Amino acid sequence: MNIQVGSKIRRLRETKGFSQEEMAERLQISRSAYSRIENGETNSWVNHVEKLSKELDIKPEDLFIGADNLIQNNQDNESVIQNNTNNDTHITINQLSERMIELYEERIKELKEQVEFLKNKLDSNY
């Protein structure tokens, strides 16, 4: 799955005329980390789905739709993406969404902690 998604990201990036360096900057990651995403060497693209979608001007689910992938509905009415080249590889959009929610919740928590720290620092200066 990582190879197919990485390949699609590469094609979309090239279509936009962006270099790997430029995409890495836009995602706020190193160029080597971005290169590993495109080469399918990592699944860290999951952590950057929203930014990738925004920069490449696509919907997040578009990363999964292509010649190599098929979206099907299972009996639980859950969208499942099945890689046609390897039937053992499955990922649910719901699981991806849950991971994105977890990441947002972690970020919100970090930001709240920063706000609290700055409030305390400001209060101690007065």
PDB file of C-alpha atoms in Angstrom:
ATOM      1  CA  MET A   1       0.000   0.000   0.000  1.00  0.00           C
ATOM      2  CA  ASN A   2       2.815   2.433   0.887  1.00  0.00           C
ATOM      3  CA  ILE A   3       4.395   1.989  -2.537  1.00  0.00           C
ATOM      4  CA  GLN A   4       1.134   2.690  -4.391  1.00  0.00           C
ATOM      5  CA  VAL A   5       0.314   5.739  -2.250  1.00  0.00           C
ATOM      6  CA  GLY A   6       3.891   7.010  -2.524  1.00  0.00           C
ATOM      7  CA  SER A   7       3.824   6.598  -6.286  1.00  0.00           C
ATOM      8  CA  LYS A   8       0.549   8.500  -6.499  1.00  0.00           C
ATOM      9  CA  ILE A   9       1.940  11.291  -4.307  1.00  0.00           C
ATOM     10  CA  ARG A  10       4.991  11.511  -6.591  1.00  0.00           C
ATOM     11  CA  ARG A  11       2.837  11.746  -9.739  1.00  0.00           C
ATOM     12  CA  LEU A  12       0.629  14.427  -8.180  1.00  0.00           C
ATOM     13  CA  ARG A  13       3.659  16.392  -6.958  1.00  0.00           C
ATOM     14  CA  GLU A  14       5.250  16.273 -10.401  1.00  0.00           C
ATOM     15  CA  THR A  15       1.979  17.359 -12.009  1.00  0.00           C
ATOM     16  CA  LYS A  16       1.950  20.392  -9.706  1.00  0.00           C
ATOM     17  CA  GLY A  17       5.552  21.128 -10.640  1.00  0.00           C
ATOM     18  CA  PHE A  18       6.823  20.886  -7.057  1.00  0.00           C
ATOM     19  CA  SER A  19      10.239  19.526  -6.163  1.00  0.00           C
ATOM     20  CA  GLN A  20      10.676  17.033  -3.334  1.00  0.00           C
ATOM     21  CA  GLU A  21      12.452  19.775  -1.400  1.00  0.00           C
ATOM     22  CA  GLU A  22       9.490  22.120  -1.825  1.00  0.00           C
ATOM     23  CA  MET A  23       6.980  19.464  -0.740  1.00  0.00           C
ATOM     24  CA  ALA A  24       9.099  18.600   2.282  1.00  0.00           C
ATOM     25  CA  GLU A  25       9.126  22.270   3.294  1.00  0.00           C
ATOM     26  CA  ARG A  26       5.361  22.518   2.834  1.00  0.00           C
ATOM     27  CA  LEU A  27       4.896  19.448   5.051  1.00  0.00           C
ATOM     28  CA  GLN A  28       7.522  20.688   7.513  1.00  0.00           C
ATOM     29  CA  ILE A  29       9.592  17.513   7.265  1.00  0.00           C
ATOM     30  CA  SER A  30      13.064  16.757   5.949  1.00  0.00           C
ATOM     31  CA  ARG A  31      13.571  16.067   2.256  1.00  0.00           C
ATOM     32  CA  SER A  32      14.831  12.580   3.083  1.00  0.00           C
ATOM     33  CA  ALA A  33      11.676  11.856   5.118  1.00  0.00           C
ATOM     34  CA  TYR A  34       9.577  13.064   2.197  1.00  0.00           C
ATOM     35  CA  SER A  35      11.604  10.939  -0.225  1.00  0.00           C
ATOM     36  CA  ARG A  36      10.910   7.854   1.912  1.00  0.00           C
ATOM     37  CA  ILE A  37       7.169   8.601   1.650  1.00  0.00           C
ATOM     38  CA  GLU A  38       7.307   8.733  -2.152  1.00  0.00           C
ATOM     39  CA  ASN A  39       9.451   5.598  -2.318  1.00  0.00           C
ATOM     40  CA  GLY A  40       6.994   3.657  -0.140  1.00  0.00           C
ATOM     41  CA  GLU A  41       9.620   3.044   2.531  1.00  0.00           C
ATOM     42  CA  THR A  42       7.412   4.374   5.323  1.00  0.00           C
ATOM     43  CA  ASN A  43       3.761   4.772   6.207  1.00  0.00           C
ATOM     44  CA  SER A  44       4.336   8.197   7.744  1.00  0.00           C
ATOM     45  CA  TRP A  45       2.283   9.689   4.905  1.00  0.00           C
ATOM     46  CA  VAL A  46      -0.696   8.850   7.134  1.00  0.00           C
ATOM     47  CA  ASN A  47       0.467  11.583   9.522  1.00  0.00           C
ATOM     48  CA  HIS A  48       0.489  14.114   6.692  1.00  0.00           C
ATOM     49  CA  VAL A  49      -2.704  13.207   4.808  1.00  0.00           C
ATOM     50  CA  GLU A  50      -4.386  16.546   5.401  1.00  0.00           C
ATOM     51  CA  LYS A  51      -1.386  18.658   4.398  1.00  0.00           C
ATOM     52  CA  LEU A  52      -0.620  16.417   1.424  1.00  0.00           C
ATOM     53  CA  SER A  53      -4.216  16.702   0.264  1.00  0.00           C
ATOM     54  CA  LYS A  54      -4.170  20.459   0.625  1.00  0.00           C
ATOM     55  CA  GLU A  55      -0.835  20.940  -1.152  1.00  0.00           C
ATOM     56  CA  LEU A  56      -1.720  18.524  -3.958  1.00  0.00           C
ATOM     57  CA  ASP A  57      -5.242  19.954  -4.253  1.00  0.00           C
ATOM     58  CA  ILE A  58      -7.035  16.632  -3.752  1.00  0.00           C
ATOM     59  CA  LYS A  59      -9.403  15.037  -1.237  1.00  0.00           C
ATOM     60  CA  PRO A  60      -7.689  12.748   1.310  1.00  0.00           C
ATOM     61  CA  GLU A  61      -9.509   9.695  -0.039  1.00  0.00           C
ATOM     62  CA  ASP A  62      -8.129  10.426  -3.520  1.00  0.00           C
ATOM     63  CA  LEU A  63      -4.770   9.108  -2.323  1.00  0.00           C
ATOM     64  CA  PHE A  64      -6.320   5.627  -2.219  1.00  0.00           C
ATOM     65  CA  ILE A  65      -8.236   5.682  -5.477  1.00  0.00           C
ATOM     66  CA  GLY A  66      -6.365   4.683  -8.590  1.00  0.00           C
ATOM     67  CA  ALA A  67      -5.660   1.942 -11.055  1.00  0.00           C
ATOM     68  CA  ASP A  68      -4.036  -0.238  -8.396  1.00  0.00           C
ATOM     69  CA  ASN A  69      -6.679   0.241  -5.722  1.00  0.00           C
ATOM     70  CA  LEU A  70     -10.370  -0.444  -5.404  1.00  0.00           C
ATOM     71  CA  ILE A  71     -12.800   0.981  -2.869  1.00  0.00           C
ATOM     72  CA  GLN A  72     -15.441  -1.462  -1.763  1.00  0.00           C
ATOM     73  CA  ASN A  73     -18.170  -1.440   0.868  1.00  0.00           C
ATOM     74  CA  ASN A  74     -18.195  -4.324   3.310  1.00  0.00           C
ATOM     75  CA  GLN A  75     -21.186  -5.685   5.228  1.00  0.00           C
ATOM     76  CA  ASP A  76     -20.702  -3.241   8.107  1.00  0.00           C
ATOM     77  CA  ASN A  77     -21.076  -0.356   5.642  1.00  0.00           C
ATOM     78  CA  GLU A  78     -17.450   0.558   6.291  1.00  0.00           C
ATOM     79  CA  SER A  79     -15.373   1.751   3.340  1.00  0.00           C
ATOM     80  CA  VAL A  80     -12.484  -0.600   2.768  1.00  0.00           C
ATOM     81  CA  ILE A  81      -9.621   0.007   0.413  1.00  0.00           C
ATOM     82  CA  GLN A  82      -8.272  -3.179  -1.056  1.00  0.00           C
ATOM     83  CA  ASN A  83      -5.055  -3.342  -3.006  1.00  0.00           C
ATOM     84  CA  ASN A  84      -5.769  -5.416  -6.106  1.00  0.00           C
ATOM     85  CA  THR A  85      -2.140  -6.468  -6.398  1.00  0.00           C
ATOM     86  CA  ASN A  86      -2.093  -7.962  -2.889  1.00  0.00           C
ATOM     87  CA  ASN A  87      -5.424  -9.069  -1.448  1.00  0.00           C
ATOM     88  CA  ASP A  88      -3.889  -9.348   2.034  1.00  0.00           C
ATOM     89  CA  THR A  89      -3.368  -5.590   2.233  1.00  0.00           C
ATOM     90  CA  HIS A  90      -6.404  -3.809   3.643  1.00  0.00           C
ATOM     91  CA  ILE A  91      -6.875  -0.474   5.363  1.00  0.00           C
ATOM     92  CA  THR A  92     -10.117   1.074   6.432  1.00  0.00           C
ATOM     93  CA  ILE A  93     -10.805   4.713   5.914  1.00  0.00           C
ATOM     94  CA  ASN A  94     -12.391   4.694   9.352  1.00  0.00           C
ATOM     95  CA  GLN A  95      -9.112   3.552  10.921  1.00  0.00           C
ATOM     96  CA  LEU A  96      -7.261   6.274   9.060  1.00  0.00           C
ATOM     97  CA  SER A  97      -9.812   8.831  10.233  1.00  0.00           C
ATOM     98  CA  GLU A  98      -9.447   7.618  13.805  1.00  0.00           C
ATOM     99  CA  ARG A  99      -5.671   8.045  13.574  1.00  0.00           C
ATOM    100  CA  MET A 100      -6.094  11.560  12.208  1.00  0.00           C
ATOM    101  CA  ILE A 101      -8.468  12.382  15.075  1.00  0.00           C
ATOM    102  CA  GLU A 102      -5.913  11.053  17.569  1.00  0.00           C
ATOM    103  CA  LEU A 103      -3.216  13.206  16.012  1.00  0.00           C
ATOM    104  CA  TYR A 104      -5.434  16.296  16.161  1.00  0.00           C
ATOM    105  CA  GLU A 105      -6.351  15.575  19.777  1.00  0.00           C
ATOM    106  CA  GLU A 106      -2.657  15.225  20.654  1.00  0.00           C
ATOM    107  CA  ARG A 107      -1.915  18.525  18.916  1.00  0.00           C
ATOM    108  CA  ILE A 108      -4.803  20.272  20.682  1.00  0.00           C
ATOM    109  CA  LYS A 109      -3.523  18.988  24.011  1.00  0.00           C
ATOM    110  CA  GLU A 110      -0.021  20.299  23.224  1.00  0.00           C
ATOM    111  CA  LEU A 111      -1.417  23.684  22.243  1.00  0.00           C
ATOM    112  CA  LYS A 112      -3.526  23.906  25.405  1.00  0.00           C
ATOM    113  CA  GLU A 113      -0.431  23.130  27.465  1.00  0.00           C
ATOM    114  CA  GLN A 114       1.494  25.849  25.657  1.00  0.00           C
ATOM    115  CA  VAL A 115      -1.309  28.352  26.255  1.00  0.00           C
ATOM    116  CA  GLU A 116      -1.413  27.438  29.953  1.00  0.00           C
ATOM    117  CA  PHE A 117       2.373  27.770  30.207  1.00  0.00           C
ATOM    118  CA  LEU A 118       2.305  31.194  28.558  1.00  0.00           C
ATOM    119  CA  LYS A 119      -0.566  32.347  30.790  1.00  0.00           C
ATOM    120  CA  ASN A 120       1.366  31.272  33.890  1.00  0.00           C
ATOM    121  CA  LYS A 121       4.508  32.955  32.625  1.00  0.00           C
ATOM    122  CA  LEU A 122       2.592  36.160  31.924  1.00  0.00           C
ATOM    123  CA  ASP A 123       0.934  36.045  35.367  1.00  0.00           C
ATOM    124  CA  SER A 124       4.298  35.565  37.084  1.00  0.00           C
ATOM    125  CA  ASN A 125       5.668  38.668  35.346  1.00  0.00           C
ATOM    126  CA  TYR A 126       2.968  40.846  36.872  1.00  0.00           C
TER     127      TYR A 126
END
